[in-house]
Every structure is written in C-alpha cells, then in structure tokens.
XYZ file of C-alpha atoms in Angstrom:
227
model
C 18.029 -32.524 43.632
C 15.985 -31.189 40.784
C 13.014 -33.239 42.060
C 13.798 -31.043 45.154
C 14.494 -27.647 43.396
C 10.742 -28.677 40.926
C 8.932 -28.983 44.617
C 9.561 -26.314 46.348
C 8.885 -24.295 42.907
C 12.169 -23.337 42.733
C 12.331 -23.891 38.673
C 15.516 -21.645 38.170
C 17.548 -22.924 40.147
C 16.505 -26.494 38.505
C 17.236 -25.601 35.103
C 21.090 -23.633 36.448
C 21.555 -27.014 38.020
C 20.152 -29.014 34.626
C 22.832 -27.123 32.544
C 25.794 -27.173 35.339
C 25.749 -30.962 35.367
C 28.594 -32.321 34.133
C 27.021 -35.087 31.500
C 24.648 -35.317 29.865
C 20.752 -35.006 31.342
C 18.729 -37.254 30.192
C 14.825 -39.221 30.176
C 15.018 -39.460 34.552
C 16.134 -35.196 35.132
C 14.139 -34.031 31.695
C 10.696 -35.739 33.544
C 11.182 -34.309 36.840
C 11.399 -30.891 35.161
C 8.150 -31.434 33.793
C 6.073 -32.663 35.918
C 8.064 -29.642 37.787
C 6.643 -27.899 35.166
C 2.904 -28.962 34.834
C 2.812 -28.228 38.987
C 4.049 -25.130 39.024
C 1.572 -23.646 35.753
C 5.455 -23.258 33.603
C 4.378 -23.484 30.211
C 7.019 -22.682 28.564
C 9.738 -24.387 30.864
C 7.566 -27.829 30.059
C 7.923 -27.597 26.263
C 11.054 -26.863 26.857
C 11.598 -29.859 28.866
C 9.291 -31.914 26.814
C 11.259 -30.955 23.968
C 14.383 -32.611 25.794
C 12.200 -35.876 26.246
C 10.694 -36.056 23.037
C 14.780 -35.375 21.484
C 15.545 -38.124 24.306
C 12.909 -40.864 22.641
C 11.510 -39.749 19.874
C 9.436 -43.111 19.686
C 7.585 -42.623 22.922
C 3.523 -42.445 22.642
C 2.778 -41.194 26.107
C 5.761 -37.816 25.685
C 4.500 -37.396 22.324
C 1.218 -36.713 23.378
C 3.022 -34.832 26.384
C 4.282 -32.175 23.895
C 1.344 -32.155 21.948
C -1.084 -30.762 25.077
C 1.670 -28.367 25.419
C 1.749 -27.035 22.377
C -1.500 -26.662 22.398
C -2.007 -24.681 25.481
C 0.929 -21.618 24.255
C -1.223 -21.622 20.661
C 1.111 -19.944 18.955
C 0.823 -20.218 15.140
C 4.796 -21.864 15.205
C 2.959 -24.383 17.777
C 0.318 -25.125 15.646
C 2.764 -26.267 12.653
C 4.622 -28.223 15.261
C 1.165 -30.300 16.023
C 0.600 -30.773 12.258
C 4.357 -32.007 11.497
C 3.758 -33.667 14.546
C 0.934 -35.987 14.236
C 1.565 -36.028 9.737
C 4.859 -37.996 11.405
C 3.132 -39.958 13.583
C -0.010 -41.465 13.874
C -1.144 -41.112 17.970
C -2.292 -43.952 19.370
C -5.613 -42.658 21.740
C -4.045 -43.193 25.550
C -6.902 -44.728 26.840
C -6.713 -45.797 31.188
C -6.665 -48.951 32.898
C -7.294 -49.512 36.132
C -7.841 -53.396 38.957
C -9.082 -53.047 41.766
C -9.666 -56.344 44.233
C -12.809 -58.125 45.710
C -13.514 -60.188 47.273
C -10.273 -62.558 46.553
C -11.458 -61.080 42.283
C -9.537 -59.400 40.717
C -11.681 -56.419 38.508
C -10.853 -54.806 35.310
C -11.875 -51.710 34.134
C -10.851 -49.254 30.968
C -11.886 -46.219 30.711
C -15.339 -45.263 29.054
C -16.348 -48.864 29.408
C -20.878 -49.087 29.989
C -20.152 -52.946 28.933
C -20.333 -54.712 32.757
C -24.262 -55.671 33.792
C -24.025 -53.041 36.621
C -22.223 -50.237 34.635
C -25.575 -47.524 34.522
C -24.928 -47.870 38.335
C -21.190 -47.015 38.998
C -22.389 -44.218 36.413
C -25.112 -42.921 38.424
C -22.624 -42.848 42.026
C -19.816 -41.017 39.400
C -22.288 -38.306 38.509
C -23.740 -37.411 41.559
C -20.650 -37.411 43.603
C -19.073 -34.854 39.928
C -21.263 -33.350 41.434
C -20.011 -32.659 45.151
C -16.318 -32.523 43.642
C -17.379 -29.706 40.836
C -18.004 -26.756 43.809
C -14.959 -27.873 45.370
C -12.531 -25.253 43.131
C -9.295 -26.487 41.073
C -5.880 -26.299 42.092
C -3.182 -24.194 39.760
C -0.840 -26.345 37.626
C -0.989 -26.709 33.432
C -3.893 -29.181 31.972
C -1.609 -31.573 30.603
C -2.154 -35.273 31.601
C -1.154 -38.742 30.341
C -4.339 -39.959 29.639
C -6.775 -38.686 27.049
C -9.640 -36.209 28.680
C -12.633 -37.584 29.452
C -14.564 -36.216 26.908
C -12.528 -38.124 24.248
C -12.462 -41.301 26.438
C -14.847 -41.362 28.327
C -15.290 -41.365 32.591
C -11.126 -42.787 33.613
C -10.937 -46.419 34.783
C -10.146 -45.386 38.227
C -13.386 -43.285 38.723
C -15.273 -46.419 38.140
C -12.692 -48.447 40.476
C -13.552 -46.440 42.374
C -17.430 -46.124 41.912
C -17.335 -50.387 41.813
C -15.911 -50.520 45.561
C -19.292 -49.150 47.075
C -21.795 -49.467 45.045
C -21.276 -53.647 44.774
C -20.283 -53.609 48.065
C -23.201 -51.914 49.782
C -24.052 -51.714 52.608
C -21.434 -51.919 53.694
C -19.062 -48.787 53.596
C -15.511 -49.989 52.649
C -12.690 -48.947 54.964
C -9.435 -49.406 52.593
C -9.623 -49.971 48.640
C -6.716 -50.433 46.688
C -6.321 -49.675 42.891
C -3.703 -50.273 40.476
C -4.077 -48.393 37.121
C -1.810 -48.086 33.965
C -1.524 -44.182 33.586
C -1.144 -40.814 35.769
C -4.312 -40.359 37.138
C -5.556 -37.144 36.309
C -5.761 -33.847 38.960
C -9.283 -34.366 38.588
C -9.376 -37.805 39.360
C -7.329 -36.842 42.374
C -9.938 -34.728 43.153
C -12.281 -36.368 42.909
C -10.185 -39.738 45.127
C -8.963 -36.987 48.407
C -13.253 -36.120 48.447
C -14.353 -39.257 48.661
C -11.311 -39.864 51.515
C -12.916 -37.141 53.221
C -16.750 -37.962 52.851
C -16.644 -42.207 53.276
C -13.863 -41.899 56.049
C -11.994 -44.517 53.646
C -8.487 -45.033 52.733
C -7.395 -45.021 49.722
C -4.425 -46.796 47.767
C -3.640 -45.645 43.540
C -0.680 -47.166 42.258
C 0.529 -46.328 38.927
C 3.714 -45.279 36.981
C 4.682 -41.794 37.870
C 3.042 -42.266 41.302
C 1.811 -44.114 44.904
C -1.423 -42.214 46.392
C -2.476 -42.757 50.155
C -5.858 -40.727 49.959
C -7.291 -40.365 53.887
C -9.379 -37.300 55.236
C -9.436 -35.555 51.928
C -5.897 -35.226 51.951
C -2.840 -36.977 49.496
C 0.081 -38.123 50.357
C 1.091 -37.180 47.242
C 0.976 -33.534 48.387
C -0.934 -32.709 45.095
C 2.470 -33.053 43.404
C 2.762 -36.258 41.252
C-alpha cells in the first residue's frame, strides 16, 4: 500500500497509513517511503524515512550514505552537526558500482571509473559523445540522492561502461538486445542515458539491480521512471 500511494504521489496518505498500522513498520515500509520521497522531491519526508531506516539498521552503510546526502541537501545548521557526527562515528566506505554484461558467451565486468582495459579509451570516447546528446534532454524532477557515489567522485558509472562495451566491441553490428546486471541502484543520469540509447539505436536494454528490473525500449523504461 505504501508503494502504491508513493507511485500515485499521495505521500500524505502514505504516511498516515504507516502511522495507523497495527504493527511496527519494518525496513521495507520505510524504504518504499524513501523511494517515493526521492522521486517526488519531498526532502523532509525523505529524511524522516531515512532516519527511521537508520534506526532499524544502524550498521547499514548504504542507508547511512543516503541519509548523509539528504542532510547535505537540506543544509541546515543542525543537519551539518548531524553529518559531522555520523561521519565521526563511522568510517563510511565509498559505494562503487560494478556491472556485468555477457558477450559471445563470456561475462565482462566493469567497475565505475576503471580505465585499465586496453579498449578503455574507445569506451570513454563513445560515452562522451552520447553524454553530449543526453545533456540536451531535460532532467526529471526528484531528489538528487543516489546509492552510488557521484561520477565526480568515482568516475563514469559502471553501467555506462557496460553499455559502451556492447556497442564499441560489437561493431559493425548494432546489438538488438543488451543484458546488464549491477550491484547498486542506477542513478537518474544513467537511467536517462539508457532510455536515449534504446531510442537512438532501436535496441532493447535489460538492466537488473537490487531495487528494480528495467526494460528500456523506444526511449521508455518499464519502471515508469519510478525505482
């Protein structure tokens, strides 16, 4: 029910439903509310959900990472103290994405920012060109809170590298179907790029991560931009 209310943008009803539950809400409930808050750009409610998640799973580095981003976005003096306290209490690891793609019966692995492969220059050049095209497309609304560190920190995200590999290393044939698995939720920028690629090249992209399964086709995604 919380997920349905969230998808419909009825966040006030979602929180009232949670407060009226006869049992104590667990992590899955607060996680659904956090997702809805992120998609519908409701920062205070997102922080509320994140703090409840952190109370249930204090050792979860991913939840702590999301809450820190939310505090930084709100930017009040109290939030600054909270960020400093959380950072002092726990040494947070960098959350770096890894993606896997199969090509010619072989699985290839890509880590965000990795330039060690012999064909890396070709991949990054292809991504740069596609990124220029994607920048002309307007960004969707929503909180800039992501599971993975920003590309300014870790480099180009791994699913972009996997997508580039699918096209660069399959020339001159354009792939019709691409399947990728990732260890972290994809960010909105990578999601927007995948939609653009599916439209430009007329291909289908299947991308699975712990939060959602995405099927990109004709510039659209099966998730309806809600993940």
